Amino acid sequence: MVETLQTRDVEFTSLPENIKIIEALVERLKSELDMSEEMEANILISLCEAVTNAIFHGNKQSPGKKVKVRVELRKRILSFYIEDEGFGFNLIKIKNPTLPENIQNPTGRGIYLMNHLADRVEFFEGGRKVVLTFFQ
């Protein structure tokens, strides 16, 4: 991965169609940083899940609320900071989507996917801020 990006900030309203902004961001990062297809896929899925959670669960799709995404590259470590304006959530209450009683639920896999695709996932301010980190 080539190191050219240092920091980039993106902010948008909490509308589902704004996920396209994240898809375009990851596509630009792929070409700028010459990342592998696997890393691009892991970032795209993880980041889209985090932003979807911010839009739907954090900001409740309120167009008056913003989602902020910051991208940082430092010494071959790519970090994404996602912040919403919601009230947060209790991470302990998140159900394991792989358990038989949860397997049929139509939602609830986002954090599970992030944890399996990113190298590190951290939650701050009661879940209002998520940091996804990828090592290269």
XYZ file of C-alpha atoms in Angstrom:
136
model
C 0.000 0.000 0.000
C 1.372 3.380 -1.006
C 1.338 6.091 1.655
C 0.055 9.377 0.239
C -3.139 10.109 2.166
C -2.685 11.659 5.587
C -6.158 12.805 6.691
C -9.465 13.225 4.911
C -12.827 14.289 6.376
C -16.297 13.621 4.965
C -19.598 14.762 6.473
C -23.105 14.054 5.208
C -26.751 13.933 6.264
C -28.315 10.767 7.654
C -30.007 9.560 4.497
C -29.551 5.953 3.290
C -28.599 7.071 -0.223
C -25.506 8.752 1.217
C -23.886 5.321 1.574
C -22.818 5.992 -2.032
C -20.461 8.649 -0.657
C -18.653 5.947 1.321
C -18.491 3.609 -1.661
C -16.914 6.394 -3.748
C -14.493 7.231 -0.922
C -13.262 3.636 -0.702
C -12.886 3.462 -4.481
C -10.713 6.612 -4.421
C -8.655 5.260 -1.532
C -8.068 2.005 -3.387
C -6.545 3.798 -6.353
C -4.627 6.373 -4.281
C -3.145 3.833 -1.896
C -2.790 0.898 -4.288
C -4.480 -1.456 -1.825
C -5.296 -5.083 -2.504
C -8.754 -6.251 -3.594
C -9.142 -8.095 -0.286
C -8.308 -5.027 1.768
C -10.661 -2.896 -0.329
C -13.495 -5.395 0.244
C -12.832 -5.579 4.001
C -12.777 -1.791 4.280
C -15.843 -1.304 2.095
C -17.979 -3.803 4.001
C -16.820 -2.665 7.459
C -17.132 1.033 6.721
C -20.544 0.664 5.056
C -21.782 -1.307 8.072
C -20.506 1.347 10.501
C -22.046 4.181 8.478
C -25.317 2.273 8.030
C -25.475 1.817 11.805
C -24.805 5.541 12.281
C -27.549 6.511 9.823
C -30.233 4.009 10.884
C -29.562 3.290 14.559
C -27.626 6.337 15.745
C -29.287 9.181 13.867
C -32.567 7.355 13.111
C -32.372 8.522 9.460
C -32.943 12.116 10.562
C -31.840 14.360 7.676
C -31.083 17.072 10.242
C -28.365 14.924 11.802
C -24.909 14.374 10.351
C -22.533 11.455 10.063
C -18.854 12.352 10.142
C -16.125 10.122 8.748
C -12.417 10.825 9.113
C -9.784 8.762 7.333
C -6.187 8.749 8.585
C -3.116 6.988 7.255
C -0.106 6.762 9.541
C 2.805 4.425 9.023
C 0.801 1.931 6.964
C -2.103 1.951 9.425
C -5.399 3.078 7.892
C -8.021 4.240 10.409
C -11.625 5.314 9.906
C -13.390 7.372 12.569
C -17.188 7.299 12.258
C -19.322 9.555 14.438
C -23.077 10.069 14.636
C -25.299 12.431 16.631
C -27.372 9.726 18.304
C -27.511 8.557 21.904
C -25.188 5.583 21.554
C -25.890 2.002 22.556
C -24.870 -0.659 25.052
C -22.361 -2.946 23.338
C -23.020 -5.672 25.911
C -26.659 -5.901 24.753
C -25.673 -6.657 21.149
C -26.748 -10.216 20.349
C -24.448 -12.706 18.679
C -25.913 -13.138 15.174
C -24.432 -16.632 14.823
C -26.469 -18.133 17.679
C -29.414 -20.301 16.554
C -31.990 -17.988 18.142
C -30.599 -14.977 16.228
C -29.688 -16.525 12.885
C -33.044 -15.654 11.253
C -33.010 -11.997 12.363
C -32.916 -9.669 9.344
C -30.526 -7.269 11.131
C -27.786 -7.427 13.732
C -24.743 -8.528 11.746
C -22.970 -5.192 11.262
C -20.770 -5.171 14.355
C -20.057 -8.876 13.899
C -18.840 -8.210 10.335
C -16.758 -5.222 11.420
C -15.088 -7.293 14.135
C -14.193 -10.015 11.638
C -13.044 -7.832 8.737
C -11.200 -4.959 10.428
C -7.957 -5.493 12.308
C -9.287 -3.474 15.230
C -12.725 -2.081 16.134
C -13.167 0.374 18.992
C -16.266 2.118 20.346
C -16.214 5.436 22.201
C -18.754 7.816 23.737
C -21.252 5.041 24.345
C -21.034 3.817 20.770
C -21.513 7.212 19.095
C -17.967 6.984 17.771
C -16.502 3.920 16.084
C -12.906 3.500 14.981
C -12.081 0.871 12.353
C -8.374 0.155 11.906
C -6.678 -1.784 9.125
C -2.983 -2.723 9.132
C -1.016 -3.114 5.941
